[in-house]
Amino acid sequence: MTDNIATPFAKPLYVMLKPAGAHCNLACKYCYLVGKNSKARMSWETAKSAIDYVLSHEDDMKEESVVWDFIGGEPFLEIDLIDRICDYLKTEMFRRNHHWFNSYRLSFSTNGINYGTEKVQRFIEKNRDHLSIGITIDGTKQKHDLNRIWKTKDMEHGVMPKAEEEKGVHMSMILTLMGGLGLFLFGMNFMSQGLQKAAGAKLRSVLTAIS
C-alpha cells in the first residue's frame, strides 16, 4: 500500500505559485527577496490564467502527479486568494477529467506566524488529504532571533532598524502536514512565548498537548 501511495509522487510536476508576491510579515536578513511590500500581490485573474494554461496542456505534461507549490513572501498572508485558487483547481481538474484529479498535492512553505488563524485552520481541514505544510526554522533561539526579525512599515521605505531595535522571532519548530498521515512537531521546548502568541491558540493547544 505504501508503494502505491508514494510512486505517483516520485517524479511529479511542480507548479510554483506566489500569491503574496514578496509580501511577508518578517524581514529575514538573508532573504533573497528585497524591497518586500504588499503591492505586488497576485491577482485572481493572473492565478486563473496560469491554472487554465497548465491544465489545458495535459498532453504536454505527462507526469502522473502534480505539486501545486505555494511560496512567498509569506503565502498564508493571502489565504483568501489561496482558498479560491485551490477550490478552482479541484473543480477544474474534475470538470476536465484530468489525470491529476486525485493525484495532486498542495504544498506550502511558511514561517508559521499565521498557522493558527481561523481561516488557515479551515483551509487545512478542508484540504488535509492533499496537503503538505513545512514551517521553516533557523536553528537555535540565538540564531533564529539574529536572522529573523519582525518587519516594520519603515522597512518598506528603506529605513532599517538599529540592531538594538530589532525584534527577533524565535521558532525552533519543524511542522509538516502530509494530509491525514500525521503531524510531526520538533523542538517545542525552544519556541518563544512571543511566537506562540502570534501563532494563535490553535498552535498553542497543540504544543500543550504534546509537551
Coordinates of C-alpha atoms in Angstrom, one line a residue:
M1 CA 0.0 0.0 0.0
T2 CA 2.8 2.4 0.8
D3 CA 4.4 1.9 -2.6
N4 CA 1.1 2.6 -4.3
I5 CA 0.8 5.9 -2.4
A6 CA 4.4 7.1 -2.9
T7 CA 5.0 6.1 -6.5
P8 CA 2.9 8.8 -8.3
F9 CA 4.9 11.5 -6.4
A10 CA 8.3 10.1 -7.2
K11 CA 8.6 12.5 -10.2
P12 CA 5.8 14.9 -10.1
L13 CA 5.4 18.1 -12.0
Y14 CA 6.0 21.2 -9.7
V15 CA 3.9 24.3 -10.4
M16 CA 5.1 27.2 -8.3
L17 CA 2.7 30.0 -7.3
K18 CA 3.5 33.2 -5.4
P19 CA 0.1 34.7 -4.4
A20 CA 1.6 37.0 -1.9
G21 CA 4.4 38.1 -4.2
A22 CA 7.3 39.4 -2.0
H23 CA 4.9 40.4 0.9
C24 CA 5.9 39.0 4.2
N25 CA 5.4 39.7 7.9
L26 CA 9.1 39.0 8.7
A27 CA 12.3 40.6 7.4
C28 CA 14.8 37.8 7.5
K29 CA 18.3 39.2 6.9
Y30 CA 19.4 36.6 4.4
C31 CA 16.2 36.6 2.3
Y32 CA 16.7 36.8 -1.4
L33 CA 13.6 39.0 -1.8
V34 CA 14.4 42.6 -1.5
G35 CA 12.0 45.6 -1.2
K36 CA 9.3 43.5 0.5
N37 CA 5.9 45.2 0.2
S38 CA 2.3 44.4 -0.2
K39 CA 1.9 46.0 -3.7
A40 CA 2.9 43.1 -6.0
R41 CA 0.3 40.5 -4.9
M42 CA -1.0 38.1 -7.4
S43 CA -4.5 38.9 -8.8
W44 CA -7.2 36.3 -9.2
E45 CA -7.2 36.8 -12.9
T46 CA -3.5 36.0 -13.1
A47 CA -3.9 32.9 -11.0
K48 CA -6.8 31.7 -13.0
S49 CA -5.0 32.3 -16.3
A50 CA -1.9 30.3 -15.1
I51 CA -4.1 27.4 -13.9
D52 CA -6.1 27.3 -17.1
Y53 CA -2.8 27.3 -19.1
V54 CA -1.3 24.4 -17.2
L55 CA -4.5 22.3 -17.2
S56 CA -5.2 22.9 -20.9
H57 CA -1.8 21.4 -21.8
E58 CA -2.4 18.0 -20.4
D59 CA -0.9 16.3 -23.4
D60 CA 2.4 18.1 -22.9
M61 CA 2.6 17.3 -19.2
K62 CA 2.6 13.6 -18.8
E63 CA 3.7 13.4 -15.2
E64 CA 1.5 11.1 -13.1
S65 CA 1.0 13.7 -10.4
V66 CA 1.4 17.5 -9.7
V67 CA 2.5 19.5 -6.8
W68 CA 1.0 23.0 -6.6
D69 CA 3.7 24.7 -4.6
F70 CA 2.8 27.9 -2.8
I71 CA 5.8 30.0 -1.7
G72 CA 6.4 33.6 -0.8
G73 CA 6.9 36.0 0.7
E74 CA 4.6 34.5 3.2
P75 CA 1.8 32.6 1.3
F76 CA -0.7 32.5 4.2
L77 CA -1.0 36.3 4.2
E78 CA -3.1 35.6 1.1
I79 CA -5.2 32.8 2.5
D80 CA -8.5 34.0 0.9
L81 CA -6.9 34.0 -2.6
I82 CA -5.2 30.7 -1.9
D83 CA -8.5 29.1 -0.9
R84 CA -10.2 30.4 -4.0
I85 CA -7.3 29.1 -6.2
C86 CA -7.4 25.6 -4.6
D87 CA -11.2 25.4 -5.0
Y88 CA -10.8 26.3 -8.6
L89 CA -8.0 23.8 -9.1
K90 CA -10.1 20.9 -7.8
T91 CA -13.2 21.9 -9.7
E92 CA -11.4 22.3 -13.0
M93 CA -9.4 19.1 -12.6
F94 CA -12.7 17.3 -12.0
R95 CA -14.6 19.1 -14.8
R96 CA -11.8 18.3 -17.3
N97 CA -11.5 14.7 -16.1
H98 CA -7.8 15.5 -15.7
H99 CA -5.5 12.6 -14.8
W100 CA -4.2 14.8 -11.9
F101 CA -7.6 15.0 -10.3
N102 CA -6.8 12.6 -7.5
S103 CA -3.1 12.7 -7.8
Y104 CA -2.1 16.2 -6.6
R105 CA -0.6 17.9 -3.6
L106 CA -1.0 21.4 -2.2
S107 CA 2.4 22.3 -0.8
F108 CA 3.3 25.4 1.4
S109 CA 6.5 26.8 2.8
T110 CA 5.6 29.2 5.6
N111 CA 7.1 30.9 8.6
G112 CA 4.2 29.7 10.7
I113 CA 3.1 33.0 12.1
N114 CA -0.4 32.7 10.6
Y115 CA -0.7 28.9 11.0
G116 CA -3.2 29.1 13.9
T117 CA -5.6 31.6 12.4
E118 CA -9.1 30.6 11.9
K119 CA -9.0 30.9 8.1
V120 CA -5.8 28.9 7.7
Q121 CA -7.2 26.2 10.0
R122 CA -10.4 25.9 8.0
F123 CA -8.3 25.7 4.8
I124 CA -6.2 22.9 6.3
E125 CA -9.2 20.9 7.4
K126 CA -10.8 21.2 4.0
N127 CA -7.7 20.1 2.1
R128 CA -6.0 17.9 4.6
D129 CA -6.0 14.8 2.3
H130 CA -3.8 16.6 -0.3
L131 CA -1.8 18.9 1.9
S132 CA 1.9 19.4 2.9
I133 CA 2.9 22.3 5.1
G134 CA 6.6 23.0 6.0
I135 CA 7.4 25.6 8.7
T136 CA 10.9 27.0 8.3
I137 CA 13.3 27.4 11.2
D138 CA 16.8 28.8 11.7
G139 CA 18.2 26.5 14.3
T140 CA 18.9 27.7 17.9
K141 CA 17.0 30.6 19.5
Q142 CA 20.0 32.8 19.2
K143 CA 20.5 32.2 15.5
H144 CA 16.7 32.5 14.9
D145 CA 16.4 35.8 16.6
L146 CA 19.6 37.1 14.9
N147 CA 18.4 36.4 11.4
R148 CA 14.6 36.6 11.7
I149 CA 13.0 39.8 12.8
W150 CA 9.6 41.3 12.5
K151 CA 9.1 43.6 9.5
T152 CA 8.2 47.2 10.2
K153 CA 6.4 49.7 7.9
D154 CA 9.6 51.8 7.7
M155 CA 11.4 48.9 6.1
E156 CA 9.2 49.2 3.0
H157 CA 10.7 52.7 2.6
G158 CA 14.3 51.5 3.1
V159 CA 14.6 52.5 6.7
M160 CA 16.2 49.7 8.7
P161 CA 16.0 49.4 12.5
K162 CA 19.1 49.7 14.6
A163 CA 20.5 46.4 16.0
E164 CA 19.1 47.2 19.5
E165 CA 15.6 47.9 18.0
E166 CA 15.3 44.6 16.1
K167 CA 12.7 42.2 17.4
G168 CA 13.6 38.6 16.8
V169 CA 11.0 35.8 16.2
H170 CA 12.2 32.6 17.6
M171 CA 10.6 29.5 16.3
S172 CA 12.6 26.3 16.8
M173 CA 10.0 24.1 15.2
I174 CA 9.5 22.0 12.1
L175 CA 5.9 21.1 11.3
T176 CA 4.9 19.1 8.3
L177 CA 1.4 18.2 7.4
M178 CA 1.0 15.3 4.9
G179 CA -2.7 15.1 4.5
G180 CA -4.1 12.8 7.2
L181 CA -0.9 10.8 7.6
G182 CA 0.5 12.7 10.6
L183 CA 1.6 15.8 12.4
F184 CA 5.3 16.0 13.3
L185 CA 6.5 18.6 15.7
F186 CA 10.1 19.0 16.8
G187 CA 11.8 21.3 19.3
M188 CA 8.8 22.5 21.1
N189 CA 10.8 23.5 24.2
F190 CA 12.6 26.1 22.2
M191 CA 9.5 28.0 21.0
S192 CA 9.3 31.6 22.3
Q193 CA 6.3 33.0 24.1
G194 CA 6.1 35.8 21.6
L195 CA 5.7 33.5 18.7
Q196 CA 3.2 31.3 20.4
K197 CA 1.0 34.4 20.9
A198 CA 1.5 35.3 17.2
A199 CA 0.7 31.8 16.0
G200 CA -2.6 31.7 17.9
A201 CA -4.5 29.5 20.3
K202 CA -4.7 26.6 17.9
L203 CA -1.0 26.0 17.7
R204 CA -0.5 26.7 21.4
S205 CA -3.1 23.9 22.2
V206 CA -1.1 21.5 20.1
L207 CA 2.1 22.4 21.9
T208 CA 0.5 21.9 25.3
A209 CA -0.9 18.5 24.3
I210 CA 2.4 17.1 23.2
S211 CA 4.9 18.8 25.5

